[in-house]
Coordinates of C-alpha atoms (C1' of nucleotides) in Angstrom, one line a residue:
Chain A
X1 CA 0.1 0.1 0.0
X2 CA 0.9 3.6 -0.7
X3 CA 0.4 6.3 1.4
X4 CA -3.1 8.0 -0.3
X5 CA -1.7 11.3 0.5
X6 CA 1.5 10.6 -1.3
X7 CA -0.4 9.1 -4.2
X8 CA -3.1 12.3 -4.7
X9 CA 0.4 14.3 -4.3
X10 CA 1.7 12.3 -7.5
X11 CA -1.2 12.8 -9.4
X12 CA -3.7 9.9 -8.9
X13 CA -7.5 10.6 -8.5
X14 CA -10.4 8.8 -6.3
X15 CA -12.9 6.9 -8.9
X16 CA -15.7 5.3 -7.8
X17 CA -17.2 1.9 -9.3
X18 CA -20.6 0.1 -8.8
X19 CA -20.8 -3.3 -7.7
X20 CA -20.4 -5.1 -10.9
X21 CA -18.2 -2.9 -12.9
X22 CA -15.2 -3.4 -14.4
X23 CA -12.7 -1.4 -14.4
X24 CA -10.2 -3.2 -17.1
X25 CA -10.6 -6.4 -19.0
X26 CA -7.9 -9.4 -19.5
X27 CA -5.5 -8.3 -22.3
X28 CA -5.9 -4.7 -22.4
X29 CA -2.7 -2.3 -22.1
X30 CA -2.1 -1.7 -18.6
X31 CA -2.4 2.4 -18.1
X32 CA -2.4 2.7 -14.1
X33 CA -1.7 1.7 -10.9
X34 CA -4.8 1.0 -9.0
X35 CA -4.9 1.0 -5.2
X36 CA -8.4 0.1 -2.7
X37 CA -9.6 3.1 -0.9
X38 CA -12.9 1.5 -0.2
X39 CA -14.9 -1.7 -0.7
X40 CA -13.4 -5.1 -3.0
X41 CA -12.4 -5.9 -5.9
X42 CA -11.5 -9.1 -8.0
X43 CA -9.6 -10.2 -10.3
X44 CA -10.8 -13.0 -12.5
X45 CA -10.8 -15.2 -15.5
X46 CA -13.9 -16.8 -17.7
X47 CA -12.7 -19.6 -19.4
X48 CA -15.3 -20.5 -22.9
X49 CA -17.8 -22.0 -21.1
X50 CA -18.0 -19.2 -18.7
X51 CA -16.6 -20.9 -15.8
X52 CA -14.6 -18.3 -13.4
X53 CA -11.4 -18.3 -11.5
X54 CA -10.7 -15.3 -9.2
X55 CA -7.1 -14.6 -9.2
X56 CA -7.4 -12.4 -5.7
X57 CA -9.6 -10.1 -3.9
X58 CA -8.3 -6.9 -2.9
X59 CA -9.6 -5.2 -0.1
X60 CA -8.8 -1.5 1.5
X61 CA -5.3 -0.2 1.3
X62 CA -4.2 -3.5 -1.5
X63 CA -3.3 -2.1 -5.2
X64 CA -4.0 -4.6 -8.3
X65 CA -3.1 -5.1 -11.5
X66 CA 0.4 -3.6 -11.3
X67 CA 2.8 -6.1 -12.8
X68 CA 1.8 -5.3 -16.7
X69 CA 3.2 -1.6 -15.7
X70 CA 6.6 -3.0 -15.7
X71 CA 7.2 -5.1 -19.0
X72 CA 5.4 -5.4 -22.3
X73 CA 2.4 -7.5 -21.6
X74 CA -1.3 -6.7 -21.4
X75 CA -3.6 -7.4 -18.3
X76 CA -3.4 -11.6 -17.7
X77 CA -7.2 -11.2 -15.4
X78 CA -10.3 -8.8 -15.7
X79 CA -10.9 -6.5 -12.8
X80 CA -14.2 -6.0 -11.5
X81 CA -16.0 -4.4 -8.3
X82 CA -17.4 -6.8 -6.2
X83 CA -18.9 -4.4 -4.4
X84 CA -19.5 -0.8 -4.7
X85 CA -15.9 0.9 -4.4
X86 CA -13.8 3.9 -4.4
X87 CA -9.9 3.2 -6.1
X88 CA -7.1 5.4 -6.3
X89 CA -5.9 5.6 -10.0
X90 CA -2.3 6.6 -11.1
X91 CA -1.2 7.2 -14.6
X92 CA 1.6 4.7 -15.0
X93 CA 4.5 7.3 -15.8
X94 CA 3.5 8.9 -12.9
X95 CA 3.5 5.5 -10.6
X96 CA 7.1 4.5 -12.4
X97 CA 8.4 8.3 -11.3
X98 CA 7.2 7.7 -7.9
X99 CA 9.0 4.4 -7.4
X100 CA 12.2 6.3 -8.9
X101 CA 12.2 9.2 -6.4
X102 CA 11.0 6.9 -3.7
X103 CA 13.9 4.2 -3.5
X104 CA 11.4 3.0 0.1
X105 CA 8.7 3.0 -1.6
X106 CA 9.9 0.8 -4.4
X107 CA 11.4 -1.8 -1.8
X108 CA 8.5 -1.8 -0.1
X109 CA 7.0 -2.2 -3.6
X110 CA 9.1 -5.0 -4.4
X111 CA 7.7 -6.8 -0.9
X112 CA 4.3 -7.2 -2.1
X113 CA 4.9 -8.4 -5.4
X114 CA 7.4 -11.1 -3.9
X115 CA 4.5 -12.2 -1.5
X116 CA 2.2 -12.4 -4.2
X117 CA 4.4 -14.8 -6.4
X118 CA 4.7 -16.7 -3.1
X119 CA 0.8 -17.2 -3.0
X120 CA 0.3 -18.2 -6.4
X121 CA 3.1 -20.4 -6.1
X122 CA 1.3 -21.8 -3.2
X123 CA -2.2 -22.2 -5.0
X124 CA -1.1 -23.5 -8.5
X125 CA 0.8 -26.4 -6.3
X126 CA -2.2 -27.2 -4.5
X127 CA -4.3 -26.9 -7.4
X128 CA -2.4 -29.0 -9.5
X129 CA -1.8 -31.3 -6.9
X130 CA -4.0 -31.5 -3.7
X131 CA -7.6 -32.6 -3.1
X132 CA -10.3 -30.5 -2.7
X133 CA -10.5 -30.3 1.4
X134 CA -7.1 -29.4 1.0
X135 CA -7.4 -26.9 -1.4
X136 CA -9.9 -24.7 0.5
X137 CA -8.0 -25.0 3.8
X138 CA -5.4 -23.2 2.2
X139 CA -7.4 -20.2 1.1
X140 CA -9.3 -20.0 4.3
X141 CA -5.9 -19.9 6.0
X142 CA -4.6 -17.3 3.6
X143 CA -7.5 -15.4 3.9
X144 CA -7.4 -15.5 7.7
X145 CA -3.8 -15.0 7.6
X146 CA -4.4 -11.7 5.5
X147 CA -7.2 -10.5 7.7
X148 CA -6.2 -11.0 11.1
X149 CA -3.3 -10.9 13.7
X150 CA -4.7 -13.9 15.4
X151 CA -2.1 -16.9 15.3
X152 CA -4.5 -19.2 17.3
X153 CA -6.6 -22.2 15.3
X154 CA -9.3 -21.3 17.6
X155 CA -11.8 -21.4 15.0
X156 CA -12.4 -17.7 15.6
X157 CA -11.8 -15.8 12.0
X158 CA -15.2 -15.6 10.4
X159 CA -15.0 -16.0 6.3
X160 CA -16.6 -12.9 4.4
X161 CA -16.4 -15.4 1.1
X162 CA -19.7 -17.2 -0.3
X163 CA -19.3 -20.9 -1.5
X164 CA -19.2 -19.9 -4.7
X165 CA -16.4 -17.5 -4.6
X166 CA -14.0 -20.3 -2.5
X167 CA -15.4 -22.6 -5.4
X168 CA -13.7 -20.1 -8.0
X169 CA -10.5 -19.3 -6.2
X170 CA -9.7 -23.0 -5.5
X171 CA -11.1 -24.0 -9.1
X172 CA -13.5 -26.1 -7.6
X173 CA -17.8 -26.3 -8.4
X174 CA -19.6 -24.6 -5.7
X175 CA -21.3 -28.2 -5.0
X176 CA -17.7 -29.9 -4.3
X177 CA -17.3 -26.8 -1.7
X178 CA -20.1 -27.2 0.1
X179 CA -19.5 -31.1 0.6
X180 CA -16.0 -30.5 1.1
X181 CA -16.8 -27.7 3.8
X182 CA -19.3 -30.5 5.7
X183 CA -16.4 -32.9 5.7
X184 CA -14.0 -30.2 7.4
X185 CA -16.4 -29.5 10.0
X186 CA -17.3 -33.1 10.8
X187 CA -13.1 -33.3 11.2
X188 CA -12.7 -30.3 13.4
X189 CA -11.3 -28.5 11.0
X190 CA -13.7 -25.3 10.4
X191 CA -16.8 -24.4 12.2
X192 CA -20.1 -23.7 10.8
X193 CA -22.5 -21.1 12.4
X194 CA -25.7 -20.3 11.0
X195 CA -24.1 -21.0 7.0
X196 CA -21.1 -18.6 7.5
X197 CA -17.7 -20.5 7.9
X198 CA -15.2 -20.0 11.1
X199 CA -11.5 -21.1 10.7
Chain B
X1 CA 19.7 -11.5 -15.0
X2 CA 22.5 -9.5 -13.0
X3 CA 25.8 -9.3 -14.6
X4 CA 28.0 -12.1 -13.6
X5 CA 30.4 -9.5 -13.3
X6 CA 28.6 -7.0 -10.9
X7 CA 27.4 -10.5 -9.1
X8 CA 31.1 -11.6 -8.6
X9 CA 32.3 -7.6 -7.5
X10 CA 29.4 -7.6 -5.0
X11 CA 30.7 -10.9 -3.7
X12 CA 28.8 -14.0 -5.1
X13 CA 30.7 -17.2 -5.8
X14 CA 30.1 -19.7 -8.4
X15 CA 28.9 -23.2 -6.5
X16 CA 28.3 -26.4 -8.3
X17 CA 25.5 -29.0 -8.6
X18 CA 25.5 -32.5 -9.9
X19 CA 22.1 -33.6 -11.3
X20 CA 19.5 -34.3 -8.6
X21 CA 21.3 -32.5 -6.1
X22 CA 19.4 -30.3 -4.1
X23 CA 19.9 -26.4 -3.5
X24 CA 17.2 -25.7 -0.9
X25 CA 14.1 -26.9 0.5
X26 CA 10.8 -25.8 0.7
X27 CA 10.1 -23.9 4.4
X28 CA 13.5 -23.4 4.6
X29 CA 14.4 -19.4 5.1
X30 CA 16.0 -18.1 2.4
X31 CA 19.6 -16.9 2.8
X32 CA 21.1 -16.3 -1.1
X33 CA 20.2 -15.1 -4.6
X34 CA 20.5 -17.2 -6.8
X35 CA 21.8 -16.9 -10.6
X36 CA 22.0 -19.6 -13.3
X37 CA 25.4 -19.5 -14.8
X38 CA 25.5 -23.4 -16.5
X39 CA 23.0 -25.8 -16.5
X40 CA 19.1 -26.2 -15.1
X41 CA 17.4 -25.7 -12.2
X42 CA 13.8 -26.6 -11.5
X43 CA 12.0 -25.7 -8.3
X44 CA 9.2 -28.1 -7.2
X45 CA 6.7 -29.2 -4.9
X46 CA 5.7 -32.7 -3.9
X47 CA 2.2 -33.9 -2.4
X48 CA 1.8 -36.6 0.4
X49 CA 1.4 -39.5 -2.3
X50 CA 4.7 -38.1 -4.3
X51 CA 3.2 -36.1 -7.0
X52 CA 5.5 -33.8 -8.2
X53 CA 4.7 -29.9 -9.7
X54 CA 7.4 -28.3 -11.3
X55 CA 6.9 -24.3 -10.7
X56 CA 9.1 -23.5 -12.9
X57 CA 12.6 -24.6 -15.2
X58 CA 15.5 -22.1 -14.6
X59 CA 18.5 -22.2 -17.4
X60 CA 21.4 -20.1 -18.1
X61 CA 21.1 -16.2 -16.6
X62 CA 18.0 -17.1 -14.9
X63 CA 17.6 -16.1 -11.2
X64 CA 15.7 -18.1 -9.2
X65 CA 14.3 -18.4 -5.2
X66 CA 14.2 -14.5 -4.5
X67 CA 11.0 -13.7 -3.2
X68 CA 11.3 -15.1 0.0
X69 CA 14.4 -12.5 0.3
X70 CA 11.7 -9.4 0.5
X71 CA 9.9 -10.5 2.9
X72 CA 9.3 -12.7 6.2
X73 CA 8.1 -15.8 4.7
X74 CA 10.2 -19.1 3.5
X75 CA 10.6 -21.1 0.4
X76 CA 7.8 -22.3 -1.2
X77 CA 9.0 -24.8 -3.1
X78 CA 12.2 -26.8 -3.5
X79 CA 15.3 -26.4 -5.9
X80 CA 17.0 -29.1 -7.6
X81 CA 19.9 -29.5 -10.4
X82 CA 17.9 -30.9 -13.4
X83 CA 21.6 -32.2 -14.8
X84 CA 24.8 -31.2 -13.8
X85 CA 24.7 -27.5 -13.0
X86 CA 27.0 -23.9 -12.1
X87 CA 25.2 -21.2 -10.0
X88 CA 26.0 -17.7 -8.6
X89 CA 24.9 -17.6 -5.3
X90 CA 24.9 -14.1 -3.2
X91 CA 24.3 -13.5 0.2
X92 CA 20.6 -11.6 1.1
X93 CA 22.6 -8.5 2.6
X94 CA 24.9 -7.9 -0.2
X95 CA 21.9 -9.1 -2.6
X96 CA 19.6 -6.1 -1.3
X97 CA 22.9 -3.9 -0.9
X98 CA 23.5 -4.3 -4.6
X99 CA 19.7 -3.6 -5.4
X100 CA 19.7 -0.2 -3.1
X101 CA 22.9 0.9 -4.7
X102 CA 21.8 0.2 -8.4
X103 CA 18.1 1.4 -8.8
X104 CA 19.0 0.5 -12.7
X105 CA 18.9 -3.2 -11.5
X106 CA 16.3 -3.1 -8.9
X107 CA 13.9 -1.9 -11.9
X108 CA 14.8 -4.4 -13.9
X109 CA 14.6 -6.9 -11.0
X110 CA 11.0 -5.4 -10.6
X111 CA 10.4 -6.4 -13.9
X112 CA 11.3 -10.1 -13.8
X113 CA 9.2 -10.6 -10.7
X114 CA 6.4 -8.7 -12.6
X115 CA 6.6 -11.3 -15.8
X116 CA 7.0 -14.0 -13.5
X117 CA 4.0 -13.3 -11.5
X118 CA 2.1 -13.0 -15.4
X119 CA 2.9 -16.6 -15.9
X120 CA 1.9 -18.3 -12.6
X121 CA -1.2 -16.2 -13.0
X122 CA -2.0 -17.6 -16.4
X123 CA -0.8 -20.7 -15.3
X124 CA -3.2 -20.9 -12.0
X125 CA -6.3 -20.0 -14.0
X126 CA -4.9 -22.7 -16.5
X127 CA -5.1 -25.2 -14.2
X128 CA -7.9 -24.7 -12.7
X129 CA -10.2 -23.9 -15.6
X130 CA -8.8 -25.4 -18.8
X131 CA -8.5 -28.7 -20.4
X132 CA -5.4 -30.7 -20.8
X133 CA -4.7 -29.7 -24.6
X134 CA -5.2 -26.4 -23.6
X135 CA -2.5 -26.5 -20.6
X136 CA 0.0 -28.1 -22.4
X137 CA -0.3 -25.4 -25.3
X138 CA 0.3 -22.6 -23.2
X139 CA 3.2 -24.4 -21.8
X140 CA 5.0 -24.9 -25.2
X141 CA 4.3 -21.4 -25.9
X142 CA 5.4 -19.8 -23.0
X143 CA 9.1 -21.8 -23.6
X144 CA 8.7 -20.9 -27.1
X145 CA 8.6 -17.1 -26.1
X146 CA 11.3 -17.2 -23.4
X147 CA 13.6 -19.4 -25.7
X148 CA 13.6 -17.9 -29.1
X149 CA 12.8 -14.3 -31.0
X150 CA 10.8 -16.6 -33.7
X151 CA 7.5 -15.2 -33.8
X152 CA 6.0 -17.1 -36.7
X153 CA 4.0 -20.2 -35.8
X154 CA 5.9 -22.6 -38.1
X155 CA 6.1 -25.3 -35.7
X156 CA 9.9 -24.9 -35.7
X157 CA 10.7 -24.9 -32.2
X158 CA 12.3 -28.0 -30.7
X159 CA 10.5 -28.6 -27.4
X160 CA 13.6 -29.8 -24.7
X161 CA 10.8 -31.1 -22.3
X162 CA 10.5 -34.6 -21.8
X163 CA 6.6 -35.6 -21.6
X164 CA 7.4 -36.5 -17.9
X165 CA 8.3 -32.7 -17.2
X166 CA 5.2 -31.4 -19.1
X167 CA 3.0 -33.3 -17.1
X168 CA 4.6 -32.1 -13.6
X169 CA 4.5 -28.5 -15.2
X170 CA 0.6 -28.5 -15.8
X171 CA -0.8 -30.6 -13.4
X172 CA -1.7 -33.7 -15.1
X173 CA -0.6 -37.3 -16.0
X174 CA 2.1 -38.3 -17.8
X175 CA -0.3 -40.7 -20.0
X176 CA -2.7 -37.9 -20.2
X177 CA 0.2 -35.8 -21.8
X178 CA 1.3 -38.3 -24.2
X179 CA -2.3 -38.8 -25.6
X180 CA -3.0 -34.9 -25.5
X181 CA -0.3 -34.5 -27.7
X182 CA -0.9 -36.9 -30.1
X183 CA -4.2 -35.2 -30.5
X184 CA -2.9 -31.8 -30.9
X185 CA -0.7 -33.0 -33.5
X186 CA -3.6 -34.7 -35.4
X187 CA -5.3 -30.9 -35.3
X188 CA -1.7 -29.4 -36.9
X189 CA -1.0 -27.4 -33.3
X190 CA 2.2 -29.3 -33.3
X191 CA 4.5 -31.7 -35.0
X192 CA 6.4 -34.9 -33.7
X193 CA 9.3 -35.6 -35.6
X194 CA 11.5 -39.1 -33.7
X195 CA 9.1 -38.8 -30.6
X196 CA 10.5 -34.8 -30.0
X197 CA 7.5 -32.0 -30.1
X198 CA 8.0 -29.1 -32.2
X199 CA 6.0 -26.4 -31.7
Chain C
dT1 C1' -44.2 -7.2 2.0
dT2 C1' -43.8 -9.2 -2.2
dC3 C1' -41.0 -10.8 -5.8
dA4 C1' -36.7 -11.9 -8.0
dT5 C1' -31.9 -13.3 -7.2
dT6 C1' -28.3 -15.2 -4.7
dT7 C1' -26.9 -18.5 -1.4
dT8 C1' -26.9 -23.1 0.4
dA9 C1' -28.0 -27.7 0.2
dT10 C1' -28.6 -32.8 -1.1
dG11 C1' -29.4 -36.6 -4.2
dA12 C1' -28.5 -39.1 -9.0
dT13 C1' -25.7 -39.5 -12.8
dC14 C1' -21.9 -39.1 -15.8
dT15 C1' -17.4 -37.7 -17.8
dT16 C1' -12.7 -37.6 -18.0
dA17 C1' -8.7 -38.0 -16.5
dA18 C1' -6.3 -40.6 -12.9
dT19 C1' -5.1 -45.1 -12.5
dC20 C1' -3.3 -49.8 -13.1
dA21 C1' -0.9 -53.0 -16.6
dT22 C1' 2.4 -54.3 -19.6
dA23 C1' 6.2 -53.2 -22.9
dA24 C1' 8.7 -51.4 -26.4
dA25 C1' 12.3 -47.8 -27.8
dG26 C1' 16.2 -45.2 -26.5
dT27 C1' 20.1 -43.7 -23.4
dA28 C1' 23.2 -44.1 -20.2
dA29 C1' 26.4 -46.5 -16.6
dG30 C1' 30.1 -49.6 -16.2
Chain D
dC1 C1' 28.3 -55.2 -24.9
dT2 C1' 25.2 -55.9 -21.4
dT3 C1' 22.6 -54.2 -17.7
dA4 C1' 19.7 -50.7 -15.3
dC5 C1' 17.4 -46.9 -15.9
dT6 C1' 14.2 -43.5 -18.3
dT7 C1' 10.8 -42.0 -21.6
dT8 C1' 7.6 -43.2 -24.8
dA9 C1' 3.5 -45.8 -25.5
dT10 C1' -1.1 -47.9 -25.4
dG11 C1' -5.3 -50.3 -23.5
dA12 C1' -8.7 -51.4 -19.7
dT13 C1' -10.8 -49.8 -15.7
dT14 C1' -12.1 -47.2 -11.8
dA15 C1' -12.7 -42.7 -9.1
dA16 C1' -13.2 -38.2 -8.2
dG17 C1' -15.2 -34.4 -8.9
dA18 C1' -18.6 -32.4 -12.4
dT19 C1' -23.1 -32.5 -13.5
dC20 C1' -27.7 -32.4 -13.5
dA21 C1' -32.0 -31.8 -11.4
dT22 C1' -34.5 -29.6 -7.8
dA23 C1' -35.6 -26.9 -3.5
dA24 C1' -35.5 -24.4 0.7
dA25 C1' -33.4 -20.0 3.0
dA26 C1' -31.4 -16.0 2.8
dT27 C1' -30.8 -11.8 0.9
dG28 C1' -31.7 -7.5 -1.4
dA29 C1' -34.7 -4.4 -4.6
dA30 C1' -39.0 -2.2 -5.6

DNA sequence: TTCATTTTATGATCTTAATCATAAAGTAAG
DNA sequence: CTTACTTTATGATTAAGATCATAAAATGAA
């Protein structure tokens, strides 16, 4: 996350997006650095049959869609508002200038990319070799880690993801997620209180 | 890739690894920046049943295993020499100092991470939503793009990967890869000359 | 507060890639 | 040159998750 004040000073503007609105499409050329101010943005792909894969969900303070700003390639996925959102938008050249003039921001930014690469490396391995329950737990733990400081395994973290979103994040079908979650509850790996998952 | 001369000046040493030798294991703490001087290194994961997933294959000039140097996490995968190799090894603190003192190297390095993130985003989406033939073509095109400047679709690029490696890169089984490749040949998407794949 | 949509749920059936079995060709090691 | 291992190959069977069908709750919009 870059300090919003710094962003504004560098020339960023705050844009509003309604639930369902698309910020950019897969294969488009990247022109801006984006950072969530309010709301939730997802990046996703659809295959020929319309099956969705969610690359990531970005909440307050998170940036997304930066990699294509650094090299000659287009967006690997779409970006869409999950709920009504406000997003900082900084033109590419101004963003690169900002990094250039602020080595500490550049370093922090590199760390962010590194962490995202780490997450992707784990997920691609999970999806290709692990069974549904294992994959789901990984996603839950990733969201828990990113949204709490709680390091216990007390099943106290409330998962704010629908079964469908979990399916789209893990490459599974919603029915499979529902059934797997039930099994995980029986095994004591998570708990379900009026339909909400706790991990 | 960082200029080998610069690496050596910064304090890097050149280490030898025999085919099959492991440079580091998953979950270990990262201590060095690595860059291939000669040979081939793969990064991979194994699941409980021993099924392998290959995160990437790194040839001459490519670096690997850098992300954990930037934040407080461990290696997401193992690194192993596919063939006898020589690898530059630079201690973490010296590597970070090198980036700090050379903004142009830092920027280039960020581009490398960005490109890798792009590749991972594509592969995770492919693996989770696409059928075998589609996945295999993606990997072939990725390797073609990274190893030639040839932009034609002349089926002139010789793929130096075994069927098993293709399987481990795509999360498929070797038999499935063999059968898919045959179908792709019939469709004219690739050609096979004495068992070697051309794309 | 009614209606439409989304989310969660469950059972039955199907399909695709995994698995299992076996072997020939190619390569490397001694 | 022989032996061991790796790679490619192919057919038969199986199993896991996808798909299909249906519906009750829950949520949200008008």
